[in-house]
Amino acid sequence: MHFVSRVRQRLDDTELQRNLQRTRGRNAAARLASLASLDDFDAVRERATEIRASVLRDLDVWLERFEAEATRRGATVLWARDGDEACRLVIDIARRHDVKTVVKAKSMVSEEAGLNAALEAAGIRPVETDLGEYILQINDNEPPSHIIMPVIHKSKEQVSELFARVHGTAAKTDIVELTREAREKLRPEFLGAEMGISGGNFLIAETGSVAIVTNEGNGRMCTTMPRVHVALTGIEKVIPTLDDLATLLRILPRSATGQAISNYVSLLTGPKHEGDADGPEHMYFVLVDGGRADLIGGDFEPMLRCIRCGACMNHCPVYQTIGGHSYGWVYPGPMGSVLTPLYQGLEKAKDLPQAATLCNQCGVVCPVSIPLPDLMRKLREKQVDAGLRPWSERLSMRLWAWVAQRPKLYARGVRFAVRYLRWLADGRDRIQAMGVAPGWTAERDFPAPAAQSFRDQYAARQRRAGR
Amino acid sequence: MSSARDDILGRLRQRIGREPAGAPAAHARVEQVIAASQAGPRPSYDGDLAARFIERAKALISTVDECAAPADVPARCAHWLIGQGLGRQVVVSPALAGLDWATSGLDVRIGAAGGDDPVGVTGCFRAIAETGTLMLCSGAQSPAVNSLLPQTHIAVVPREHIVADMEAAFAVARDAFERWPRALNFVSGPSRTADIEQTIVLGAHGPYRVHLLIVG
């Protein structure tokens, strides 16, 4: 479906609009309140930005350092050029260890790769264990609409109806009861699954570890109970040291949900040791490129600093109005509007870089200072260069450029436009219905222009001053 | 066919513009960054770290109790559990096996928790004042499941183990471990979720309650 039709559908969906409205602005307020507990937020943000940027400058070497350290501590490091290759590697691991059921903690890279469908096709049963992701999976594999709050678009009534239908239980409307029902459904899965798949918030080169940040504890379950642990993540997630992890952990949960720290941060290094009471016998890393390497050294390298906090979408007026599903791929909001065209192809996401007001709220709140509006503007330039804009837009731009290069003609055009608009305004300072472009005034008034253009006023003033 | 690893690293080198001759210098730079690792900008605290830890832990909906000596731990645990109506059945991490559990009146098993154990009692490697967080290390003496599977987690926190921040805890860990543990878990209060209508519910998959017993 086309972007515009998707958006139209979402705007007309009163239930979705009510759900989006309920949480609108809440994370933004929580984020702001949480910054006070850092003495100097800007200094932490600057440091976090530099940590991420410095790794990208030497990413090949940092990855080799990470790989050597992880291997030395008993993990197996595998590499995947794209999502399909990542799926094949994960399926191979599952077969090697005779795995029937996989419990999954949240991993956006697995969404990129379409891992669940690939596992099912291979006869391996994936079970999502993040409450939000679980709700989506049992709802016929619905995609998430937010990177950290996947069911932000659903009401408790919708979840209640879904649970009653799928679990065959009495409908509950209490959120505590619903959460408990999911806990009881998932507990046996954690205890029985042979393999756990996690994402990775950070890979630490110093120790060859993966850091996983969750609130529910499902990340701990997936990486503690099954005998095989696979950490599936992007190649850009490396950071140098544990001190860097501490810095980034001050800024990630605050930016995401306004928490000073998430409930669980797990630093996982290699498989269990001999004599350990618990932990997996085998640990694998699957490091996925999926279009990331191509961004290094170019205009879009800053996008690879992203730590997936979701602050950009929590502050985006467009995201909060159209919801995450309108964006069409796994990453919504401003970061998605940049990543989707870069990873999926410019021509597959023509509208996304345009679906922004460039208000720069996202740029201001980004904890690693990604200039998101600049990147969207650059994508627009690339669209123009690739001839991907509609002919009407190209023609009008060319016409405008032709006129703008002829000052006398331009001045005459402006005078004509002023007269037309003032005629429409009919003595008021606002235009309520614009004949030639009704879309402009469908939801708002258009301000009437001054009687004289700036150029005419300036010329008159110069004449009065006798110059 | 070249491997995915060679392809990916090769593309990165090409994009970075790295000549083969430049690689040793880059490796040396990376090692230097790791060896010279330093804490970033962090909040500083005046006053008592333990007081700060307790205040932050309570804000995370942990409950806090204090006792004077390790010998008091079993009785304090029993007192709290019975007071809360949480029964007498507990599984205790081997690291705490040396305490006198026999006279506590609790039904104690030393070892690793299973899915049905109602209460897990653990020690803690360090506790972090900045956020009210426990730092737990997995190992033979300290099963990770004891702070994860039971509905109630009691952590015994020696007062001298409370440090300012994560950097300080990592500094201790770097010296303490010959081999890095499989899992270092930072636990900040009970398990929670806000996935449905962003309403916070405790006890998503892990414990419903975390009780901290500060010793000393």
XYZ file of C-alpha atoms in Angstrom:
683
model
C 0.000 0.000 0.000
C 1.155 3.512 -0.740
C 2.351 5.729 2.112
C -0.363 8.340 1.626
C -3.139 5.746 1.672
C -1.616 4.111 4.743
C -1.579 7.460 6.523
C -5.142 8.288 5.421
C -6.307 4.980 6.871
C -4.517 5.650 10.186
C -5.894 9.180 10.452
C -9.432 7.901 9.892
C -9.010 5.111 12.469
C -10.647 6.700 15.507
C -9.601 3.886 17.835
C -5.942 4.239 16.808
C -6.138 8.012 17.141
C -7.567 7.614 20.647
C -4.755 5.182 21.562
C -2.046 7.486 20.186
C -3.578 10.439 21.986
C -3.549 8.633 25.326
C 0.229 8.372 25.528
C 1.169 11.392 23.453
C 3.874 13.487 25.080
C 4.169 11.228 28.120
C 7.634 9.895 27.326
C 8.838 13.341 26.352
C 7.806 14.690 29.757
C 9.394 11.734 31.577
C 12.622 12.212 29.648
C 12.834 15.867 30.535
C 12.180 15.218 34.222
C 14.891 12.540 34.330
C 17.650 14.754 32.949
C 17.837 16.736 36.176
C 19.502 13.826 37.983
C 22.551 14.168 35.714
C 24.633 17.128 36.848
C 25.501 18.014 33.276
C 23.358 16.342 30.635
C 25.039 18.150 27.750
C 28.467 16.892 28.803
C 27.193 13.294 28.974
C 25.514 13.671 25.594
C 28.685 15.084 24.077
C 30.717 12.207 25.484
C 28.179 9.626 24.287
C 28.276 11.153 20.814
C 32.055 11.023 20.719
C 32.146 7.397 21.922
C 29.852 6.312 19.102
C 31.554 8.496 16.482
C 35.057 7.342 17.414
C 34.123 3.676 16.974
C 32.686 4.324 13.516
C 35.936 5.955 12.391
C 37.796 2.654 13.027
C 34.873 0.232 12.889
C 36.815 -2.529 11.111
C 39.443 -2.611 13.826
C 36.959 -2.320 16.704
C 35.026 -5.275 15.300
C 38.202 -7.335 15.063
C 39.066 -6.424 18.649
C 35.576 -7.392 19.796
C 35.685 -10.660 17.865
C 39.095 -11.641 19.273
C 37.990 -10.943 22.845
C 34.608 -12.677 22.523
C 36.275 -15.715 20.958
C 38.973 -15.834 23.622
C 36.213 -16.006 26.231
C 34.484 -18.921 24.580
C 31.860 -17.400 22.298
C 31.587 -18.072 18.549
C 31.371 -14.959 16.369
C 29.554 -15.253 13.027
C 29.016 -12.625 10.347
C 26.053 -12.011 8.053
C 26.033 -9.772 4.991
C 22.259 -9.345 5.154
C 19.107 -10.499 6.898
C 18.728 -13.676 4.839
C 22.238 -14.785 5.699
C 21.573 -13.999 9.374
C 18.463 -16.198 9.291
C 20.424 -19.055 7.707
C 23.129 -18.818 10.370
C 20.578 -18.838 13.200
C 18.752 -21.817 11.691
C 22.065 -23.673 11.305
C 22.868 -23.070 14.962
C 19.407 -24.266 15.974
C 19.761 -27.463 13.924
C 23.259 -28.151 15.220
C 21.933 -28.093 18.790
C 18.691 -29.920 18.049
C 16.517 -26.942 18.931
C 12.719 -27.122 18.644
C 11.705 -23.943 20.450
C 13.427 -20.564 20.603
C 12.583 -17.882 23.173
C 13.308 -14.407 21.861
C 14.054 -11.197 23.676
C 13.436 -8.045 21.687
C 15.751 -7.634 18.725
C 15.069 -5.048 16.031
C 17.696 -6.698 13.812
C 15.616 -9.885 13.885
C 12.662 -7.786 12.676
C 14.870 -6.425 9.878
C 15.793 -9.969 8.913
C 12.295 -11.421 9.185
C 13.732 -14.076 11.475
C 10.475 -15.405 12.933
C 9.062 -16.333 9.518
C 12.378 -17.982 8.558
C 12.465 -20.016 11.780
C 8.887 -21.176 11.323
C 9.592 -22.175 7.742
C 12.491 -24.260 9.065
C 10.218 -26.002 11.569
C 11.561 -24.158 14.607
C 9.059 -22.458 16.883
C 9.941 -18.861 17.851
C 8.298 -17.398 20.968
C 8.484 -13.640 21.514
C 8.797 -12.907 25.236
C 8.762 -9.140 25.544
C 5.135 -8.523 26.569
C 4.517 -6.130 23.683
C 6.208 -8.374 21.122
C 4.306 -11.388 22.486
C 0.993 -9.553 22.007
C 1.969 -8.801 18.403
C 3.109 -12.341 17.680
C -0.150 -13.930 18.846
C -2.039 -11.295 16.857
C -1.022 -13.019 13.638
C 2.534 -11.590 13.636
C 1.509 -7.957 13.549
C 4.561 -5.674 13.160
C 5.623 -3.373 16.044
C 4.690 0.305 15.826
C 7.417 1.667 18.113
C 10.960 0.412 18.674
C 10.708 0.174 22.451
C 6.944 0.240 23.046
C 5.788 -2.106 20.301
C 2.059 -2.024 21.159
C 1.755 1.677 21.902
C -1.028 1.687 19.290
C -3.237 -0.762 21.198
C -5.697 -0.272 24.044
C -6.070 -2.652 26.977
C -9.491 -3.608 25.611
C -7.877 -4.768 22.373
C -5.265 -6.774 24.297
C -7.981 -8.235 26.506
C -10.036 -9.347 23.522
C -6.933 -10.849 21.887
C -5.895 -12.791 25.027
C -9.421 -14.147 25.528
C -9.544 -15.307 21.916
C -6.044 -16.807 21.672
C -5.637 -18.146 25.221
C -9.259 -19.243 25.506
C -9.542 -17.543 28.898
C -12.161 -15.233 30.385
C -11.686 -11.642 29.191
C -9.839 -9.422 31.655
C -9.769 -5.641 31.556
C -7.281 -5.082 34.357
C -3.756 -4.447 33.020
C -2.210 -6.216 36.041
C -4.280 -9.333 35.307
C -3.381 -9.230 31.618
C 0.311 -8.961 32.440
C 0.043 -11.896 34.836
C -1.700 -13.994 32.200
C 1.197 -13.414 29.792
C 3.696 -14.196 32.564
C 2.021 -17.522 33.245
C 1.876 -18.385 29.543
C 5.540 -17.553 28.987
C 7.115 -19.011 32.131
C 7.016 -22.623 30.816
C 8.455 -21.439 27.499
C 11.486 -19.944 29.246
C 12.018 -23.147 31.197
C 11.542 -25.439 28.205
C 13.167 -23.688 25.238
C 16.499 -25.057 24.061
C 17.718 -21.750 22.625
C 17.404 -18.066 23.471
C 17.885 -15.230 21.001
C 18.615 -11.732 22.223
C 19.475 -8.530 20.471
C 22.338 -6.441 21.760
C 22.185 -2.855 22.953
C 25.972 -2.679 22.963
C 28.943 -4.926 22.185
C 31.891 -4.177 24.448
C 35.293 -4.554 22.802
C 37.162 -4.515 26.119
C 35.556 -7.733 27.348
C 33.920 -9.291 24.262
C 30.518 -9.000 25.969
C 27.027 -8.060 24.876
C 24.979 -5.666 27.015
C 21.211 -6.159 27.086
C 18.859 -3.604 28.614
C 15.318 -4.643 29.595
C 12.687 -3.862 32.193
C 10.693 -7.075 32.176
C 13.501 -9.542 32.826
C 12.720 -11.506 29.669
C 16.192 -10.654 28.360
C 17.684 -12.309 31.440
C 15.388 -15.329 31.053
C 16.285 -15.852 27.385
C 20.001 -15.655 28.106
C 20.020 -17.690 31.340
C 17.638 -20.626 30.990
C 18.184 -22.176 27.509
C 21.361 -24.118 26.752
C 22.171 -22.024 23.666
C 22.333 -18.216 23.532
C 22.504 -16.320 20.248
C 23.041 -12.550 20.345
C 21.878 -11.124 17.035
C 22.832 -7.528 16.396
C 24.177 -4.964 13.942
C 27.881 -4.440 13.297
C 27.627 -0.797 14.408
C 26.856 -1.637 18.060
C 30.464 -1.910 19.266
C 31.701 0.423 21.991
C 35.230 0.408 23.396
C 35.040 -0.073 27.151
C 32.946 -0.732 30.251
C 33.366 2.929 31.232
C 31.790 3.850 27.904
C 28.926 1.480 28.690
C 28.387 3.312 31.984
C 28.218 6.644 30.132
C 25.782 5.361 27.512
C 23.590 3.753 30.179
C 23.128 7.177 31.781
C 21.604 8.447 28.600
C 19.788 5.491 26.961
C 17.018 4.761 29.507
C 16.535 8.462 30.260
C 16.062 9.222 26.573
C 13.769 6.230 26.089
C 11.400 6.199 29.051
C 12.759 8.741 31.490
C 14.218 6.066 33.770
C 17.594 6.746 35.407
C 18.363 3.072 34.736
C 16.388 0.196 33.255
C 15.450 -2.581 35.645
C 17.857 -5.076 34.196
C 21.160 -4.512 32.486
C 22.926 -7.780 31.712
C 26.502 -8.009 30.584
C 26.954 -11.445 29.022
C 30.376 -12.849 28.259
C 30.908 -16.275 26.711
C 29.104 -19.449 27.805
C 28.717 -20.650 31.405
C 31.889 -21.662 33.216
C 32.527 -25.133 34.442
C 30.735 -25.550 37.742
C 28.406 -22.572 37.166
C 24.922 -23.106 38.515
C 23.248 -21.785 35.380
C 23.763 -20.139 31.992
C 24.023 -21.465 28.435
C 26.537 -24.064 27.312
C 27.018 -22.333 23.971
C 27.133 -18.681 23.059
C 27.058 -17.236 19.552
C 27.186 -13.735 18.160
C 25.639 -13.068 14.758
C 26.873 -9.681 13.542
C 24.713 -8.336 10.719
C 25.740 -5.764 8.119
C 22.444 -5.273 6.264
C 23.493 -2.006 4.615
C 25.433 -0.542 7.531
C 28.962 -0.780 6.102
C 27.895 1.230 3.061
C 27.054 4.203 5.284
C 30.570 4.462 6.725
C 32.570 7.406 5.461
C 29.568 9.061 3.780
C 26.941 11.700 4.552
C 24.856 9.224 6.526
C 27.550 7.828 8.846
C 26.108 9.774 11.838
C 22.960 7.627 11.582
C 25.045 4.625 12.703
C 25.555 6.313 16.079
C 21.878 5.542 16.846
C 21.340 3.669 20.134
C 17.641 2.882 19.435
C 16.151 4.839 22.327
C 13.063 6.054 20.474
C 13.341 9.658 21.721
C 13.070 10.977 18.147
C 9.669 9.343 17.599
C 8.469 10.240 21.096
C 9.014 13.881 20.178
C 7.902 13.759 16.548
C 4.594 15.506 15.763
C 4.242 13.444 12.594
C 4.911 10.054 14.247
C 2.546 10.832 17.083
C -0.225 11.632 14.625
C 0.142 8.855 12.057
C 1.523 6.063 14.283
C 4.375 3.694 13.569
C 2.670 1.393 11.075
C 2.334 4.175 8.517
C 6.088 4.088 7.948
C 5.860 0.685 6.303
C 9.010 -1.015 7.610
C 10.450 -1.969 11.016
C 11.804 1.459 11.968
C 9.279 4.289 12.343
C 9.583 7.976 13.177
C 12.475 10.223 12.189
C 15.143 7.506 12.576
C 13.012 5.228 10.421
C 12.542 7.914 7.795
C 16.323 7.956 7.454
C 17.093 4.243 7.895
C 14.348 2.756 5.727
C 15.427 4.429 2.453
C 19.084 3.672 3.270
C 18.564 -0.022 4.093
C 15.617 -0.809 1.809
C 16.410 1.441 -1.140
C 15.607 5.068 -1.917
C 12.886 4.130 -4.387
C 11.087 1.891 -1.855
C 10.507 4.716 0.632
C 10.021 7.811 -1.483
C 7.649 9.559 0.891
C 9.458 8.979 4.178
C 12.083 11.751 3.958
C 9.239 14.068 2.957
C 7.012 13.010 5.849
C 8.636 15.458 8.224
C 8.145 19.080 9.162
C 11.920 19.406 9.752
C 11.038 20.998 13.103
C 14.224 19.449 14.554
C 12.717 18.285 17.836
C 14.244 14.895 17.023
C 17.663 16.442 16.432
C 17.493 18.328 19.725
C 16.604 15.297 21.856
C 18.815 12.711 20.145
C 21.226 11.472 22.861
C 23.981 10.941 20.309
C 23.397 14.216 18.428
C 22.307 12.725 15.102
C 21.257 15.641 12.874
C 18.098 13.842 11.718
C 16.516 16.748 9.779
C 19.799 17.330 7.911
C 19.902 13.662 6.963
C 16.296 13.789 5.746
C 17.167 16.861 3.695
C 20.138 14.996 2.201
C 17.858 12.099 1.306
C 15.561 14.551 -0.449
C 18.548 15.779 -2.453
C 19.382 12.205 -3.366
C 15.811 11.653 -4.505
C 16.089 14.675 -6.782
C 19.440 13.468 -8.134
C 17.992 10.030 -8.797
C 14.986 11.524 -10.582
C 12.612 10.047 -8.042
C 10.396 13.104 -7.553
C 7.066 13.311 -9.441
C 7.087 15.131 -12.804
C 4.746 17.856 -11.533
C 7.174 18.756 -8.735
C 10.162 18.659 -11.068
C 8.405 20.862 -13.588
C 7.289 23.426 -11.040
C 10.780 23.566 -9.493
C 12.294 24.145 -12.891
C 9.737 26.819 -13.657
C 10.342 28.504 -10.334
C 14.110 28.461 -10.888
C 13.640 29.993 -14.325
C 11.516 32.824 -12.923
C 13.730 33.374 -9.887
C 16.690 34.021 -12.158
C 14.812 36.894 -13.845
C 14.313 39.596 -11.168
C 11.917 41.812 -13.127
C 9.670 38.919 -14.057
C 9.882 37.642 -10.464
C 8.800 41.050 -9.060
C 5.878 41.189 -11.458
C 4.860 37.660 -10.442
C 4.974 38.562 -6.761
C 2.848 41.663 -7.312
C 0.287 39.584 -9.118
C 0.265 36.942 -6.381
C -0.135 39.589 -3.662
C -3.100 41.087 -5.432
C -4.702 37.687 -5.889
C -4.212 36.676 -2.258
C -5.483 40.004 -0.920
C -8.536 39.650 -3.129
C -9.105 36.207 -1.585
C -8.619 37.625 1.924
C -11.261 40.276 1.159
C -10.076 42.801 3.736
C -9.346 40.272 6.504
C -5.831 39.228 7.557
C -6.464 35.557 6.886
C -7.526 33.504 3.890
C -10.032 30.796 4.698
C -10.322 29.115 1.310
C -7.576 29.157 -1.281
C -9.018 28.501 -4.705
C -5.913 27.287 -6.581
C -4.598 25.072 -3.744
C -7.524 24.068 -1.519
C -5.358 21.609 0.427
C -3.496 24.465 2.112
C -6.618 25.804 3.759
C -8.395 22.510 4.426
C -7.305 22.443 8.081
C -6.047 25.993 8.701
C -6.113 29.594 7.512
C -3.491 31.051 5.235
C -2.162 34.471 6.316
C -2.878 37.301 3.901
C 0.229 39.054 2.587
C 1.095 42.716 3.149
C -0.162 45.121 0.493
C 3.330 45.633 -0.883
C 6.106 43.079 -1.255
C 9.323 43.543 0.699
C 11.145 44.544 -2.483
C 8.590 47.231 -3.316
C 8.618 48.562 0.255
C 12.408 48.663 0.246
C 12.521 50.478 -3.085
C 9.950 53.029 -1.842
C 11.926 53.627 1.344
C 15.125 54.174 -0.627
C 13.315 56.693 -2.806
C 11.974 58.567 0.244
C 15.482 58.750 1.694
C 16.567 60.286 -1.588
C 19.071 57.583 -2.413
C 33.641 -17.577 -2.413
C 34.894 -15.076 0.113
C 33.464 -15.260 3.610
C 30.884 -12.791 4.923
C 33.455 -11.692 7.474
C 36.027 -10.810 4.820
C 33.376 -9.093 2.715
C 32.094 -6.939 5.549
C 35.511 -6.025 6.931
C 36.770 -5.434 3.384
C 33.917 -3.052 2.627
C 34.510 -1.220 5.889
C 38.216 -0.813 5.113
C 37.409 0.451 1.666
C 34.877 2.986 3.011
C 37.259 4.078 5.774
C 40.106 4.265 3.251
C 42.336 2.001 5.308
C 45.503 0.830 3.557
C 46.848 -2.556 4.767
C 49.909 -0.702 6.051
C 47.709 1.491 8.265
C 46.111 -1.384 10.150
C 48.808 -1.929 12.809
C 48.604 1.733 13.811
C 44.817 1.501 14.087
C 45.095 -1.641 16.217
C 47.599 0.084 18.466
C 45.257 3.070 18.772
C 42.362 0.811 19.761
C 44.435 -0.965 22.423
C 45.557 2.402 23.702
C 41.937 3.609 24.011
C 41.044 0.494 26.012
C 44.111 0.676 28.259
C 43.542 4.371 28.974
C 39.779 4.020 29.518
C 38.390 6.659 31.824
C 35.039 7.474 33.327
C 32.939 9.981 31.434
C 31.128 12.942 32.995
C 29.115 11.636 35.942
C 27.070 13.064 38.780
C 28.917 13.498 42.056
C 27.452 12.937 45.505
C 28.129 14.624 48.773
C 27.572 12.607 51.861
C 26.873 9.020 52.650
C 26.838 6.567 49.744
C 24.700 4.084 51.680
C 22.070 6.739 52.373
C 22.001 7.638 48.691
C 21.769 3.955 47.719
C 18.863 3.356 50.082
C 17.010 6.451 48.896
C 17.386 5.491 45.197
C 16.519 1.815 45.838
C 13.282 2.837 47.547
C 12.472 5.074 44.584
C 12.754 1.956 42.402
C 10.169 0.256 44.667
C 12.695 -1.980 46.413
C 12.168 -2.330 50.156
C 15.087 -1.864 52.532
C 15.996 -3.247 55.946
C 19.251 -2.988 57.887
C 21.075 -5.163 60.386
C 24.354 -4.930 62.269
C 26.175 -8.168 61.436
C 26.058 -11.090 58.971
C 24.974 -13.361 61.806
C 21.700 -11.390 62.018
C 20.794 -12.040 58.362
C 18.788 -15.298 58.646
C 16.614 -13.980 61.466
C 16.016 -10.622 59.698
C 15.013 -12.451 56.510
C 12.624 -14.696 58.451
C 11.147 -11.720 60.283
C 10.475 -9.825 57.067
C 9.098 -12.800 55.130
C 6.712 -13.814 57.888
C 5.665 -10.207 58.439
C 4.799 -9.925 54.742
C 2.971 -13.251 54.724
C 5.384 -14.680 52.161
C 5.886 -18.044 53.855
C 9.010 -19.760 55.090
C 10.301 -21.551 52.027
C 13.525 -20.012 50.659
C 16.342 -21.004 48.348
C 19.668 -19.464 49.366
C 22.709 -18.928 47.154
C 25.700 -21.117 48.151
C 27.714 -17.955 48.825
C 25.530 -17.419 51.923
C 25.583 -21.055 53.069
C 27.899 -20.229 55.965
C 25.236 -18.245 57.828
C 23.237 -19.925 60.563
C 20.002 -20.624 58.687
C 19.096 -23.614 60.859
C 17.820 -21.518 63.767
C 15.986 -18.977 61.606
C 12.759 -20.960 61.454
C 12.882 -20.839 57.649
C 12.624 -23.863 55.375
C 15.984 -23.392 53.658
C 17.505 -25.077 50.633
C 21.013 -24.056 49.568
C 21.430 -23.984 45.776
C 19.886 -22.688 42.574
C 16.213 -21.719 42.290
C 13.761 -23.615 40.126
C 10.637 -22.210 38.505
C 8.491 -22.849 41.588
C 10.706 -21.511 44.374
C 8.843 -18.589 45.960
C 11.820 -16.772 47.524
C 15.463 -16.451 46.463
C 18.146 -15.041 48.762
C 21.384 -13.803 47.193
C 24.421 -11.803 48.108
C 25.644 -9.026 45.866
C 28.983 -8.211 44.296
C 28.594 -4.459 44.588
C 25.722 -2.010 45.016
C 25.548 1.256 43.125
C 24.555 4.414 44.955
C 23.908 6.533 41.867
C 20.848 4.525 40.854
C 20.047 2.159 43.762
C 21.164 -0.810 41.664
C 22.509 -4.246 42.625
C 25.406 -5.754 40.684
C 25.210 -9.565 40.754
C 27.740 -11.967 39.257
C 26.832 -15.438 38.094
C 28.955 -18.311 39.301
C 28.962 -21.620 41.125
C 28.381 -19.850 44.442
C 25.934 -17.294 43.052
C 23.328 -18.690 40.645
C 21.779 -16.026 38.423
C 18.368 -17.717 38.676
C 18.011 -16.910 42.388
C 17.403 -13.249 41.581
C 15.237 -14.079 38.562
C 12.831 -17.005 38.924
C 11.336 -16.559 42.433
C 8.520 -14.043 42.989
C 10.500 -12.521 45.844
C 14.201 -11.688 45.759
C 16.078 -10.826 48.948
C 19.579 -9.427 48.427
C 22.094 -9.189 51.236
C 24.159 -6.027 50.713
C 27.305 -5.547 52.810
C 27.497 -1.819 53.528
C 31.131 -1.662 52.463
C 30.127 -2.987 49.039
C 28.165 0.146 48.204
C 30.093 2.174 45.631
C 29.299 5.467 43.917
C 28.602 4.397 40.365
C 28.936 1.757 37.674
C 32.460 2.874 36.811
C 33.569 2.248 40.389
C 31.950 -1.190 40.333
C 33.665 -2.061 37.051
C 37.011 -0.977 38.495
C 36.541 -3.470 41.344
C 35.422 -6.188 38.922
C 38.458 -5.734 36.671
C 40.692 -6.492 39.650
C 38.504 -9.189 41.168
C 37.929 -11.561 38.261
C 40.566 -13.751 36.777
C 37.923 -14.876 34.338
C 35.002 -12.573 33.634
C 31.711 -14.168 34.842
C 29.205 -15.386 32.255
C 26.614 -12.905 33.498
C 26.937 -9.621 35.311
C 23.393 -8.570 36.133
C 22.519 -5.065 37.235
C 19.185 -5.245 39.015
C 17.199 -2.096 39.785
C 14.087 -3.081 41.697
C 11.380 -5.552 40.774
C 10.754 -6.655 37.199
C 8.300 -4.349 35.462
C 6.558 -3.607 32.188
C 4.628 -0.667 30.795
C 3.809 -2.210 27.443
C 0.024 -2.039 27.822
C -1.112 1.597 27.752
C 2.188 2.585 29.355
C 0.816 1.562 32.727
C 3.566 0.265 35.014
C 2.971 -3.264 36.307
C 5.449 -4.996 38.627
C 6.486 -8.606 38.133
C 6.484 -8.942 34.352
C 8.700 -12.025 34.158
C 11.052 -11.656 37.115
C 10.420 -10.970 40.816
C 7.410 -8.983 42.030
C 9.408 -7.649 44.947
C 13.047 -6.963 45.741
C 14.007 -6.629 49.392
C 17.448 -5.324 50.337
C 19.086 -6.183 53.620
C 21.991 -3.845 54.319
C 24.526 -5.402 56.654
C 26.999 -3.517 58.856
